[in-house]
CSV table of C-alpha atoms in Angstrom, one decimal:
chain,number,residue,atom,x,y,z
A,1,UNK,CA,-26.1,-55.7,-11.8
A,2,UNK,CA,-28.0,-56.7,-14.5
A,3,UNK,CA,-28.9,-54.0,-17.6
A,4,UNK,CA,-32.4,-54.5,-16.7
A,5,UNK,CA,-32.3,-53.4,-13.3
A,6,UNK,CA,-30.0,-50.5,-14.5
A,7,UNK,CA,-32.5,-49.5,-16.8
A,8,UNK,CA,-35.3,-49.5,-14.2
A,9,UNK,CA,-32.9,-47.5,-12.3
A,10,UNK,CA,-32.1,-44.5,-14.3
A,11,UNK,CA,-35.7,-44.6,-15.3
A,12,UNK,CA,-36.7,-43.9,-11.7
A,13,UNK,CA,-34.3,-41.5,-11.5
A,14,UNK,CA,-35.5,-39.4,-14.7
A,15,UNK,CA,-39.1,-39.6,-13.5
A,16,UNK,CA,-38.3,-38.4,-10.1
A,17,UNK,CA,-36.5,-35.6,-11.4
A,18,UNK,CA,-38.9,-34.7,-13.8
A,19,UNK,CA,-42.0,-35.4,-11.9
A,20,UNK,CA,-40.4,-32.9,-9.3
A,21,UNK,CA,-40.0,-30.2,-12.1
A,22,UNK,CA,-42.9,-30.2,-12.9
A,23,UNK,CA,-44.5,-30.1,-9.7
A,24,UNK,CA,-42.1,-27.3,-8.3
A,25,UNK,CA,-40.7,-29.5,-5.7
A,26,UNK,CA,-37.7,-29.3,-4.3
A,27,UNK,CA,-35.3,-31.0,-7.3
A,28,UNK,CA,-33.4,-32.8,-4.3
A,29,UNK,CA,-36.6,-34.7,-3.7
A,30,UNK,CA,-37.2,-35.9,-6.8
A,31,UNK,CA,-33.4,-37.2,-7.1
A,32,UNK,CA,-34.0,-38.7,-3.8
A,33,UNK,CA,-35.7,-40.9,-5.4
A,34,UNK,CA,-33.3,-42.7,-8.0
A,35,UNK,CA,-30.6,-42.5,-5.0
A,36,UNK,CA,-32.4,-44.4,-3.0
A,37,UNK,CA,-33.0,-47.2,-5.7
A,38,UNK,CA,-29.2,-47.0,-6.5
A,39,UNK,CA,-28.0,-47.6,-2.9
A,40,UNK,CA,-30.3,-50.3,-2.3
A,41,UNK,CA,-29.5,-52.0,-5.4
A,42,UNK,CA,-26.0,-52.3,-5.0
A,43,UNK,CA,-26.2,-53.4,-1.6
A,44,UNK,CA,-29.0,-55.6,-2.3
A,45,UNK,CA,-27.0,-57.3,-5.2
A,46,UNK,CA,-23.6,-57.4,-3.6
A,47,UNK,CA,-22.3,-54.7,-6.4
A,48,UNK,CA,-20.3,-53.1,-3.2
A,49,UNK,CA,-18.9,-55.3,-0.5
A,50,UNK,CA,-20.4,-53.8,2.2
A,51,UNK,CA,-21.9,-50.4,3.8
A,52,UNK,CA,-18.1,-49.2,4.9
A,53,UNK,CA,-17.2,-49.6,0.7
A,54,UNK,CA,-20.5,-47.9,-0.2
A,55,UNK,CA,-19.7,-44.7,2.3
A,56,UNK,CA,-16.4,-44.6,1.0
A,57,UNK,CA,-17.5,-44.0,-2.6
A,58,UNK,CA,-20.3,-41.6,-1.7
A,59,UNK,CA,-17.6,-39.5,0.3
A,60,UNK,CA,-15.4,-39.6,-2.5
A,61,UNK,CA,-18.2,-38.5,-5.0
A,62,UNK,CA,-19.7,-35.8,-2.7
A,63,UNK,CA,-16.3,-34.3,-2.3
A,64,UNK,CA,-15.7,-33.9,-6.1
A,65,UNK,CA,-18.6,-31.1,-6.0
A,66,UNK,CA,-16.9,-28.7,-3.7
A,67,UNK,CA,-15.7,-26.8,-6.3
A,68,UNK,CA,-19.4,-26.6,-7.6
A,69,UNK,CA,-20.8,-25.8,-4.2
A,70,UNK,CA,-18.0,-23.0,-3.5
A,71,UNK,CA,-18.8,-21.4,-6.9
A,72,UNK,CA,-22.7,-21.5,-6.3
A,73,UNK,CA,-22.4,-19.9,-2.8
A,74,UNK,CA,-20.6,-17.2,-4.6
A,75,UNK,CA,-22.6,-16.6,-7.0
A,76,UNK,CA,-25.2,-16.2,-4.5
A,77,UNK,CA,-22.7,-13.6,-2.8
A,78,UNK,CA,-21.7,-12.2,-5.5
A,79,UNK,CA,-25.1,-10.5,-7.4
A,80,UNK,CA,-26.6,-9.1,-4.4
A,81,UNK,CA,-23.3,-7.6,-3.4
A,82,UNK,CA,-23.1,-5.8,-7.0
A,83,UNK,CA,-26.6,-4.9,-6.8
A,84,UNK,CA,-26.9,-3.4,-3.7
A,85,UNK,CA,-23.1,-1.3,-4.3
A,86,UNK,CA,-24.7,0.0,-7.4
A,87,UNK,CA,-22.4,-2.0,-9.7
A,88,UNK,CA,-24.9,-3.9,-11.8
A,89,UNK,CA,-26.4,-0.5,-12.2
A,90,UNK,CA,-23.3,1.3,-13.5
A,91,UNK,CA,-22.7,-1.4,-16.0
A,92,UNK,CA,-26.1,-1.4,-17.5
A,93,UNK,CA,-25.8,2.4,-17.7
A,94,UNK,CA,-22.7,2.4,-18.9
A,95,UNK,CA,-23.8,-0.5,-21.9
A,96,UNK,CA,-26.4,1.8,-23.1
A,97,UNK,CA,-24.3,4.4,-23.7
A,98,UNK,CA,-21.8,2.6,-25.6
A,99,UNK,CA,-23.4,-0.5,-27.6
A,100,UNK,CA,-25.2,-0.4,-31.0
A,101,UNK,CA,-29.0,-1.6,-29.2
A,102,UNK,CA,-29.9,-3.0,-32.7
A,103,UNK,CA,-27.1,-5.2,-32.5
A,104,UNK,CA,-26.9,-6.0,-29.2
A,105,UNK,CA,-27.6,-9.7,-29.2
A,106,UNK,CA,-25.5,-10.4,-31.9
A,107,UNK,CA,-22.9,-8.4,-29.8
A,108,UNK,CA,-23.5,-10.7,-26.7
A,109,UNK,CA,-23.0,-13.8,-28.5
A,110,UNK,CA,-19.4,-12.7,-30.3
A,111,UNK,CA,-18.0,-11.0,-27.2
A,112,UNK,CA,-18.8,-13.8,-25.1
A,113,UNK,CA,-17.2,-16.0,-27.3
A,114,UNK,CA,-14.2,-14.1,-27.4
A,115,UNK,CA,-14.1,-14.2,-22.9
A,116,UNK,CA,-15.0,-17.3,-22.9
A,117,UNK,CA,-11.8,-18.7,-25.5
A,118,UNK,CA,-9.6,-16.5,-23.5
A,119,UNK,CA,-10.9,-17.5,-20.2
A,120,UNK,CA,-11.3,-21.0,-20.7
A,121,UNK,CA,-14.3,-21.4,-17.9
A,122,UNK,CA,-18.3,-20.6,-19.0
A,123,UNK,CA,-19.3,-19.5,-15.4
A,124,UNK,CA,-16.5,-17.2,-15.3
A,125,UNK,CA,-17.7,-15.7,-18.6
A,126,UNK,CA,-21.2,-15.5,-17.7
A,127,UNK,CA,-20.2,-13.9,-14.1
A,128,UNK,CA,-18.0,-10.8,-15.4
A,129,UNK,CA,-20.0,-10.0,-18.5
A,130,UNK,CA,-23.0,-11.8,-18.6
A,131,UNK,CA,-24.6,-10.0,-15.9
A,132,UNK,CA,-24.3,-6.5,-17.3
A,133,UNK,CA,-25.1,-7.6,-20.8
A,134,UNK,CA,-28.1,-9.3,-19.4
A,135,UNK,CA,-29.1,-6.0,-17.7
A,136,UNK,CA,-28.2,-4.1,-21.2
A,137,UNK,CA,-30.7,-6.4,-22.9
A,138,UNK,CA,-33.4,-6.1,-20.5
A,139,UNK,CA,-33.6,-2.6,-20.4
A,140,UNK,CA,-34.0,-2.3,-24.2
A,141,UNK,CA,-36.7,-4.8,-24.2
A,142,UNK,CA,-34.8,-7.8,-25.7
A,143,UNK,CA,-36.6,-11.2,-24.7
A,144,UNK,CA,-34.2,-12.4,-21.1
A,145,UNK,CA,-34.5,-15.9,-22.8
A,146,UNK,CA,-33.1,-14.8,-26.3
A,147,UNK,CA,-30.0,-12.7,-24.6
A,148,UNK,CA,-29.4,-15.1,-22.4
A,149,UNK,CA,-29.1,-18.4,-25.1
A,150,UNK,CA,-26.8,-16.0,-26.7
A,151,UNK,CA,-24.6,-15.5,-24.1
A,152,UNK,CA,-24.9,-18.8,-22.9
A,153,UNK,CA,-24.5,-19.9,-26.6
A,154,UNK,CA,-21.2,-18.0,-27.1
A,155,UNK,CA,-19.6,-19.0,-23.3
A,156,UNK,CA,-19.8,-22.7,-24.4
A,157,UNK,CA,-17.8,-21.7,-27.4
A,158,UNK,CA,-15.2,-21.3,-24.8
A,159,UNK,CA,-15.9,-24.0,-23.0
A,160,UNK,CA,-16.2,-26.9,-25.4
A,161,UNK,CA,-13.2,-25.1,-27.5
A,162,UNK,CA,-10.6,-23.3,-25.8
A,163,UNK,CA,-7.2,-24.7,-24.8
A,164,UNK,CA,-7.7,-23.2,-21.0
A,165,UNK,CA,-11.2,-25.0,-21.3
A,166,UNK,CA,-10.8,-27.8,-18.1
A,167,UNK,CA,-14.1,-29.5,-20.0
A,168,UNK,CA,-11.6,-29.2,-23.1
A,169,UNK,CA,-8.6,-30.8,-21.2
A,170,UNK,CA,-10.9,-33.4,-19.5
A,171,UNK,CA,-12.4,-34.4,-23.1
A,172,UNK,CA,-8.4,-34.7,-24.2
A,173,UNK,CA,-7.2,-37.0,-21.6
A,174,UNK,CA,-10.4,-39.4,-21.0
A,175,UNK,CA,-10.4,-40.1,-25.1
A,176,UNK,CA,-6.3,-40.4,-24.6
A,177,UNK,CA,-5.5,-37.7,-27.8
A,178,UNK,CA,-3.4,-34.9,-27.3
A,179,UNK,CA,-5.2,-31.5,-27.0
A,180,UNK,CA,-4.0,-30.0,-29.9
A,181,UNK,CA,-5.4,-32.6,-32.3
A,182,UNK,CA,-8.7,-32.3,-30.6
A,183,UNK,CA,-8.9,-28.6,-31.4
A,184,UNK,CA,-8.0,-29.3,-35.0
A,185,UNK,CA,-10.3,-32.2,-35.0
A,186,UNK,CA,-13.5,-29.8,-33.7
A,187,UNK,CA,-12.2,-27.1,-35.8
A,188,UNK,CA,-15.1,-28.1,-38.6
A,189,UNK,CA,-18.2,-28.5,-36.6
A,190,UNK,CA,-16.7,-25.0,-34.7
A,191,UNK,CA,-17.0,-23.1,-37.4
A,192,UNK,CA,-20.0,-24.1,-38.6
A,193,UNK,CA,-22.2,-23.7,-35.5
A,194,UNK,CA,-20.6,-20.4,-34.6
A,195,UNK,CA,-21.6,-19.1,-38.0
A,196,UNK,CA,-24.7,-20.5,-38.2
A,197,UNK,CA,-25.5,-18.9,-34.6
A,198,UNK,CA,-24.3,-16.1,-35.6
A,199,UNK,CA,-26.8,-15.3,-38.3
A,200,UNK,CA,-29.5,-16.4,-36.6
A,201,UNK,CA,-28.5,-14.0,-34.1
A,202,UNK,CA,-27.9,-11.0,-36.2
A,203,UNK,CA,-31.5,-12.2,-38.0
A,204,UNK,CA,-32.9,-11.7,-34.7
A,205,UNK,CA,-31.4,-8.2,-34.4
A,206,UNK,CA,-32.4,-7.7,-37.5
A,207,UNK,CA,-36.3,-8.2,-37.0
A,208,UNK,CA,-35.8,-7.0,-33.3
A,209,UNK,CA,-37.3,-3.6,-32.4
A,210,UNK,CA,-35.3,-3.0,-29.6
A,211,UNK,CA,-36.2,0.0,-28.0
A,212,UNK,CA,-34.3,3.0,-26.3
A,213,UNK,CA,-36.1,6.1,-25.1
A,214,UNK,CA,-37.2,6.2,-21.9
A,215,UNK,CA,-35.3,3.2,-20.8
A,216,UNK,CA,-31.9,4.2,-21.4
A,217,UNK,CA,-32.5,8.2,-19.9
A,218,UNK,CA,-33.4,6.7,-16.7
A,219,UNK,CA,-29.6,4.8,-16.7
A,220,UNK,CA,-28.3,8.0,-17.8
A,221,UNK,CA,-27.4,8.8,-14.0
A,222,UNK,CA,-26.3,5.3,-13.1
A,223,UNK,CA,-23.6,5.1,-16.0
A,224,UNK,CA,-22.7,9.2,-14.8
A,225,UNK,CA,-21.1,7.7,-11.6
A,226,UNK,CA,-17.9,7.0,-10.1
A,227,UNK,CA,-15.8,5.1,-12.2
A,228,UNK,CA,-14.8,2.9,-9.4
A,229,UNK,CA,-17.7,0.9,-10.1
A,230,UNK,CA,-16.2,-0.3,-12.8
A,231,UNK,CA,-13.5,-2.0,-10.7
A,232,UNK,CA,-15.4,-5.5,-9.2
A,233,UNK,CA,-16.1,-6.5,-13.3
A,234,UNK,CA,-12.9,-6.2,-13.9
A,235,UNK,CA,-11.0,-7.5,-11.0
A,236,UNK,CA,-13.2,-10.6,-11.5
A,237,UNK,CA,-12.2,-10.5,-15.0
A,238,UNK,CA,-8.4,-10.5,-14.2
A,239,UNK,CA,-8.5,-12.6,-12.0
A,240,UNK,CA,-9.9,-15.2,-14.2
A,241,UNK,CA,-7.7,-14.3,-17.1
A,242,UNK,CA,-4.4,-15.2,-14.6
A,243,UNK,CA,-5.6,-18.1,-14.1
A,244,UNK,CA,-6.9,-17.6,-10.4
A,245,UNK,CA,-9.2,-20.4,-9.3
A,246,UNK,CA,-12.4,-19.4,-10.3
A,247,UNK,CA,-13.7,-19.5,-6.5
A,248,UNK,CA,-10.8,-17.0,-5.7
A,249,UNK,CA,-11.5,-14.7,-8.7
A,250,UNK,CA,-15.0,-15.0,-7.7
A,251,UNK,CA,-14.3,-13.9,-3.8
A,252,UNK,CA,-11.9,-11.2,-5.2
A,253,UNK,CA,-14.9,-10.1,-7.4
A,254,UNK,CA,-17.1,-10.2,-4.3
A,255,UNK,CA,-14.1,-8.3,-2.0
A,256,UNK,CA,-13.9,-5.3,-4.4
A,257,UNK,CA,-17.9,-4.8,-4.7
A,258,UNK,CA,-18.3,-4.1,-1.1
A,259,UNK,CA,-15.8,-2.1,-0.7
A,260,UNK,CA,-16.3,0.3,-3.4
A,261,UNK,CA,-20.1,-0.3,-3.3
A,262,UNK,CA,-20.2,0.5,1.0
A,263,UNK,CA,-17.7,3.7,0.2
A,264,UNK,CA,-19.5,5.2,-2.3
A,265,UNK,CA,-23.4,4.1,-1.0
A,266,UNK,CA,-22.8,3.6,2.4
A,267,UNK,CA,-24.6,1.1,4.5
A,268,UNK,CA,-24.4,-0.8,7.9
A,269,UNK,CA,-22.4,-3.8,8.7
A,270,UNK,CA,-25.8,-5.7,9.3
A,271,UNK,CA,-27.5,-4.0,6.1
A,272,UNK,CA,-24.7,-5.8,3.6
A,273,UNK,CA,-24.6,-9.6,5.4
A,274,UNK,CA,-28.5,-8.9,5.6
A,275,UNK,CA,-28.6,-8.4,1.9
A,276,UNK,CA,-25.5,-11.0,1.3
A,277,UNK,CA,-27.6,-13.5,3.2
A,278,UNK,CA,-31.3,-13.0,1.6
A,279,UNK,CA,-30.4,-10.7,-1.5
A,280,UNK,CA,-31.5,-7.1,-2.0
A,281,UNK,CA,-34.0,-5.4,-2.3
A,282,UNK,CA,-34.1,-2.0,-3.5
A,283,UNK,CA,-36.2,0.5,-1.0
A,284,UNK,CA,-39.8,1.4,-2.3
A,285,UNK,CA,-39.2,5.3,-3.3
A,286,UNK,CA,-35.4,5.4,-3.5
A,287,UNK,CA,-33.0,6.3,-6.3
A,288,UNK,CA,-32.6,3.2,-7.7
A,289,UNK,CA,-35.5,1.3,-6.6
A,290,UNK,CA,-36.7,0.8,-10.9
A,291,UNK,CA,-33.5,0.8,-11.9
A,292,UNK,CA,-31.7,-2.7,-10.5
A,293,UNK,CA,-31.4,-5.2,-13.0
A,294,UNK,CA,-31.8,-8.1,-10.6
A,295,UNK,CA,-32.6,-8.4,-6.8
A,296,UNK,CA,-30.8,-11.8,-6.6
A,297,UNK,CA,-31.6,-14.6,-3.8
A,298,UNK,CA,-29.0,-14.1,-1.8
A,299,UNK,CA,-27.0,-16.8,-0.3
A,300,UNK,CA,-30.2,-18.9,1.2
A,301,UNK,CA,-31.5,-18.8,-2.1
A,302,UNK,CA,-28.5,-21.2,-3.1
A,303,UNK,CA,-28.8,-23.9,-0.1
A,304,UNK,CA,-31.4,-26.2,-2.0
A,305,UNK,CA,-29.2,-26.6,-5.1
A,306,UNK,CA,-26.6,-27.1,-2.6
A,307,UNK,CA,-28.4,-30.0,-1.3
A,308,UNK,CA,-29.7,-31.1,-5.0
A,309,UNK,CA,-25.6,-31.2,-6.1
A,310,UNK,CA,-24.4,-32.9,-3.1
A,311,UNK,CA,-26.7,-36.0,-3.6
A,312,UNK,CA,-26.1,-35.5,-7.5
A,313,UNK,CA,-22.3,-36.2,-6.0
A,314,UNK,CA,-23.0,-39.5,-4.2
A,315,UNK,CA,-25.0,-41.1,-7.3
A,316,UNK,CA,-21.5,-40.3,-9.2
A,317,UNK,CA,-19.6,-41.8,-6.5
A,318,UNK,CA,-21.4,-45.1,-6.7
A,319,UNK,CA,-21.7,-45.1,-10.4
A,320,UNK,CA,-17.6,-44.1,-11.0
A,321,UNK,CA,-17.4,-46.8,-7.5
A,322,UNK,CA,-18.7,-49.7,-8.9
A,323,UNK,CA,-18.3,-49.5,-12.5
A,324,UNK,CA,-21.8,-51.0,-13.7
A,325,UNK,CA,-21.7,-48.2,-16.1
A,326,UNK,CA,-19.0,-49.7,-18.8
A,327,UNK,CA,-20.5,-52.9,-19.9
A,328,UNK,CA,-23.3,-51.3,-20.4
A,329,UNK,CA,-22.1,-48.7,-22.9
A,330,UNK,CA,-20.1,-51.1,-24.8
A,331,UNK,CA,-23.3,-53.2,-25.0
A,332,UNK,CA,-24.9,-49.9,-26.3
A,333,UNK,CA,-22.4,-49.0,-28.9
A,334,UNK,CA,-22.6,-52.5,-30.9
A,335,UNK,CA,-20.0,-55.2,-32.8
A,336,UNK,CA,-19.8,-53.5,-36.1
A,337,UNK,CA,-21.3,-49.9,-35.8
A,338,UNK,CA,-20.8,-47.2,-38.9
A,339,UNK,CA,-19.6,-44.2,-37.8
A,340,UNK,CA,-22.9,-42.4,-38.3
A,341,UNK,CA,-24.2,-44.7,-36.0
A,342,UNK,CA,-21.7,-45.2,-33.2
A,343,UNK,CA,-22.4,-41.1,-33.2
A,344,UNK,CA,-25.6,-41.1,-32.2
A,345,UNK,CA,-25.7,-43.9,-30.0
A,346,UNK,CA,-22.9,-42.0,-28.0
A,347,UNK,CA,-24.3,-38.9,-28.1
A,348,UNK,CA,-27.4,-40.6,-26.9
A,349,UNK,CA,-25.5,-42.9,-23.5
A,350,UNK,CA,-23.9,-39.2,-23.4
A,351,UNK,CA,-27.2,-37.5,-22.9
A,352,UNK,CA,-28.4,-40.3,-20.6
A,353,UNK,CA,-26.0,-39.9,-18.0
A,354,UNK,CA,-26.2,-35.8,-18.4
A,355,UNK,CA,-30.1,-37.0,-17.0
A,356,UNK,CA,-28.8,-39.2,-14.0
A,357,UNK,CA,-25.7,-37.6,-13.1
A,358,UNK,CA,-26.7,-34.2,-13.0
A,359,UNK,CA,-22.7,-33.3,-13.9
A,360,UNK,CA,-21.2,-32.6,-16.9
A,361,UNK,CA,-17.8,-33.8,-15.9
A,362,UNK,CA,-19.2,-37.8,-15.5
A,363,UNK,CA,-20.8,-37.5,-18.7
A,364,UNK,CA,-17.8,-36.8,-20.7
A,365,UNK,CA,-15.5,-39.0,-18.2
A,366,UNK,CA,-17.9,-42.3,-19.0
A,367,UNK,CA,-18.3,-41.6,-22.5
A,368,UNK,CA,-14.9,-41.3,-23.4
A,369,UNK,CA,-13.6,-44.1,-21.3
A,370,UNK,CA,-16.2,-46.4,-21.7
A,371,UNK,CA,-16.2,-46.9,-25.3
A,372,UNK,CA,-12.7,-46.4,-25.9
A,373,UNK,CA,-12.2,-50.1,-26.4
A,374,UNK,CA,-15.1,-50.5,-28.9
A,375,UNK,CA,-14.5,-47.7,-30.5
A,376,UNK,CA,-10.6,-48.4,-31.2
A,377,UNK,CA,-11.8,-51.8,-32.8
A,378,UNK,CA,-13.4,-50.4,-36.1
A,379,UNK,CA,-12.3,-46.2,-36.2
A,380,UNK,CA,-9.7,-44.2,-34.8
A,381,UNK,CA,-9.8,-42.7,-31.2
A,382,UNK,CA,-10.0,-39.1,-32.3
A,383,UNK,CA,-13.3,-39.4,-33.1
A,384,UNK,CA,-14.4,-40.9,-30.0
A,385,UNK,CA,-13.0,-37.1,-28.7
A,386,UNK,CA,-14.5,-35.0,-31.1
A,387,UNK,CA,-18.3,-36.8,-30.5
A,388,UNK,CA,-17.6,-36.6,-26.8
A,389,UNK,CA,-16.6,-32.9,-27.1
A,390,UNK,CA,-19.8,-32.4,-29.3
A,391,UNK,CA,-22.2,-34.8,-27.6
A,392,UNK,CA,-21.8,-35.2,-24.3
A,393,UNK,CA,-19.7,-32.0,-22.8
A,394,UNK,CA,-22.3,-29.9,-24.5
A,395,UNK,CA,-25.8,-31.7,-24.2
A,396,UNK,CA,-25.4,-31.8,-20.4
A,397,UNK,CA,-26.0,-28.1,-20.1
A,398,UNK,CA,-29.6,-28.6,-21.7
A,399,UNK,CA,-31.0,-30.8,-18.7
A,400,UNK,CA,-32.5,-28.4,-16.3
A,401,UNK,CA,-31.6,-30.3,-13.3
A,402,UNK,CA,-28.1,-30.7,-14.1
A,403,UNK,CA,-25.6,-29.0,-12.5
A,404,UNK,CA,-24.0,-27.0,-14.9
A,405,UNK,CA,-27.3,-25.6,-16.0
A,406,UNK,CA,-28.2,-24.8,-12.6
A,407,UNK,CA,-25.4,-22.1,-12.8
A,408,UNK,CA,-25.8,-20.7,-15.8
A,409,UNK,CA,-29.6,-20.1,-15.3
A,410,UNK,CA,-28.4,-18.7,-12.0
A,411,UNK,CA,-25.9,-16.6,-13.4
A,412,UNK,CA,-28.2,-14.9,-15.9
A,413,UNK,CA,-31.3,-15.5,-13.8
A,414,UNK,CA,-33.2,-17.1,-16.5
A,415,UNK,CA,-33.9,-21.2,-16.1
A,416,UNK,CA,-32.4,-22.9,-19.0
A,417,UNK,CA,-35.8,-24.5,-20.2
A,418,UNK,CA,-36.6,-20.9,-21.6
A,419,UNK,CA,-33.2,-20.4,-22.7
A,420,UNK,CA,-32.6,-23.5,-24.5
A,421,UNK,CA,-34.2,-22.8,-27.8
A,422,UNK,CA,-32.3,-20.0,-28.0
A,423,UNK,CA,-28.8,-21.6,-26.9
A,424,UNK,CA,-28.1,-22.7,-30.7
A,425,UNK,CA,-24.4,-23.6,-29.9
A,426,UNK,CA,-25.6,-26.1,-26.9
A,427,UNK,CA,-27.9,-28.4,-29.8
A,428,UNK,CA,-26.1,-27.7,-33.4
A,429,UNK,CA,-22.7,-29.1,-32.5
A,430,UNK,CA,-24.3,-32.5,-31.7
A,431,UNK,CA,-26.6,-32.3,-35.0
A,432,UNK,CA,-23.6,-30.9,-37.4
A,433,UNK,CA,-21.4,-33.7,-35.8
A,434,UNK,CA,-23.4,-36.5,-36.6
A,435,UNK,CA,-23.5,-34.7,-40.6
A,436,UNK,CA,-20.3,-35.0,-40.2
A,437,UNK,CA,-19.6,-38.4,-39.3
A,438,UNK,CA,-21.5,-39.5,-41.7
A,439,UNK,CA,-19.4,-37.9,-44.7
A,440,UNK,CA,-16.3,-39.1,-43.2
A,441,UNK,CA,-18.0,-42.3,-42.4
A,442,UNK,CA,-17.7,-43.0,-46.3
A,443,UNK,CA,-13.4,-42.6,-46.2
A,444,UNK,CA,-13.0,-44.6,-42.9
């Protein structure tokens, strides 16, 4: 299939997408859209041998988001189940009580940095102590879209960073460098977006009036109760930090907030699948009806990203399939690019597929192995990984339709267009990279 025609077709897929955003239409719609065109035009230009071929690969793609799929449906478990046992509640209380409030964004960013380069996983970071902290922040009267960049901000560290990062690992083996030498290789553009973050974020503090007062007496009670509710966190937490898959952790996390929440609460069996199902609600009147941080959705609230990530699957199955993507990026990338500009055209082919594929993991997966030819040509292979690792695993979380923003603004219940400006470690890594390359452009 000719570049043209792969043009027209990620172009009809963006404006689908977008058109659908902005109309608040079902995102699975829009996407619908540039599916369509794909499937007919590999059929219609023999790309794929037949139907049977075509099937195959969308099977094959759709099956690659179960882990996705599993983690969204328990996310969508997962809130309503700590609301509704009192959990979310105790946390928040429990912040208040213990945190600076004038620091508390700055806090946010550095401790979720720390869970996330032990944990290795940005959901999983988000999950056990980005909810809380997101409750913390709200109750002092810190903008949700400037808490959550930070915390979204410092779970990336993790995930672009650490060792036990599987976005790491994947970043390692597509570019074909060993994992060690691509954490010493990110080590400089690391450091400098973390600190620069960080005193943005402390500036922020800084000017902040966060308030207390009233806000925090009336959490006084929640962070007064049992102990116990303490547990759910941190099984989630553990479970994680063992190395549990994170859909396990994330049932075990589920598992202990019914039980202590229904002991110590109470409740019917059809009162917790009611609110597991549709998402709670506190009663008008009762104890905690001001105080819950978030009502959540439930898991029907999760069923149209559901739908949105499962088509997102077959477009990756055709594109990985039929492998009209390659010729295309080495096109892109040139005969005799500088470094500087091999950079930027990467990062750009890395935030174009972030817009089509709605994945992260096909961004980085293409990019890498895609231009590993080219690049190996003029400059050495480790700098294919550290642009990948600073382009295209991170610039996929900043496309609102993309699945690995989809969680994160689920997670902290705050979609990422608001977050974004905020999320300084998502969009200074790709800017500070391509300083970089071009200063060590001049010694290559």
């Amino acid at each position: 299939m000719s570049a043209l025609r792969w043009t027209g077709i990620v172009a009809l897929t963006i404006v689908g997408l977008g058109a659908a955003y902005a109309a608040d239409l079902p995102l699975a719609v829009g996407f619908s859209v540039g599916l369509g065109a794909l499937i007919w035009s590999v059929l219609r230009f023999g790309v794929v041998p037949g139907r049977a071929a075509l099937l195959r690969m969308i099977g094959e793609g759709v099956g690659h988001t179960k882990e996705v799929v599993w983690i969204l449906l328990f996310v969508g478990l997962l809130i309503p189940a700590w609301t509704a046992g009192g959990v979310i509640d105790y946390m928040v209380g429990a912040g208040l009580r213990l945190l600076d409030p004038a620091w508390i964004v700055t806090f946010g960013f550095v401790f979720s940095s720390i869970v996330a380069m032990t944990l290795g996983t940005s959901t999983g970071t988000l999950s056990s102590v980005g909810i809380p902290l997101m409750g913390v922040a709200a109750h002092l009267g810190v903008p949700p879209p400037l808490m959550a960049g930070a915390l979204v901000s410092g779970a990336f560290v993790g995930d672009r960073t650490s060792p036990f990062s599987s976005a790491h690992q994947l970043v390692a083996s597509s570019a074909g460098v060993p994992e060690r030498s691509l954490f010493r290789l990110l080590q400089p553009t690391t450091y400098a977006a973390f600190c620069i973050a960080l005193a943005v974020f402390a500036a922020f503090d800084g000017f902040g009036d966060w308030g207390t007062g009233e806000v925090v007496l009336g959490y006084e009670s929640a962070a007064g109760e049992s102990w116990l509710l303490a547990l759910p966190p941190a099984s989630l937490l553990l479970a994680i930090l063992f190395r549990l898959r994170t859909r396990y952790a994330f049932i075990v996390g589920i598992v202990a907030g019914i039980a202590v929440g229904a002991s110590l609460r109470g409740g019917t069996a059809l009162q917790w699948i009611g609110w597991l199902w549709g998402g709670y609600t506190p009663a008008e009147g009762s104890a905690d009806s001001g105080a819950a941080l978030s009502h959540g959705e439930g898991v029907a609230g999760m069923v149209e990203l559901v739908v949105l990530i499962a088509l997102a699957g077959a477009y990756n199955g055709i594109l990985e399939g039929t492998g009209i993507v390659r010729p295309i990026a080495e096109r892109l990338l040139g005969k005799r690019p500088s470094l500087v500009g091999a950079t930027a055209r990467t990062g750009l082919f890395g935030l174009g597929l972030g817009l089509v594929s709605c994945t992260q993991t096909l961004p980085i997966m293409m990019t890498a192995r895609s231009l590993a030819a080219a690049w190996t040509e003029r400059f050495p292979r480790e700098h294919l990984a550290r642009v990948t690792a600073d382009t295209s695993l991170l610039l996929a979380a900043l496309v609102p339709w993309n699945m690995i923003a989809v969680l994160c603004g689920t997670i902290v219940g705050v979609p990422v267009e608001r977050y974004a400006p905020y999320a300084l470690f998502l969009w200074l890594p790709p800017l500070l990279t391509l300083a970089w390359s071009g200063w060590r452009g001049q010694r290559v």
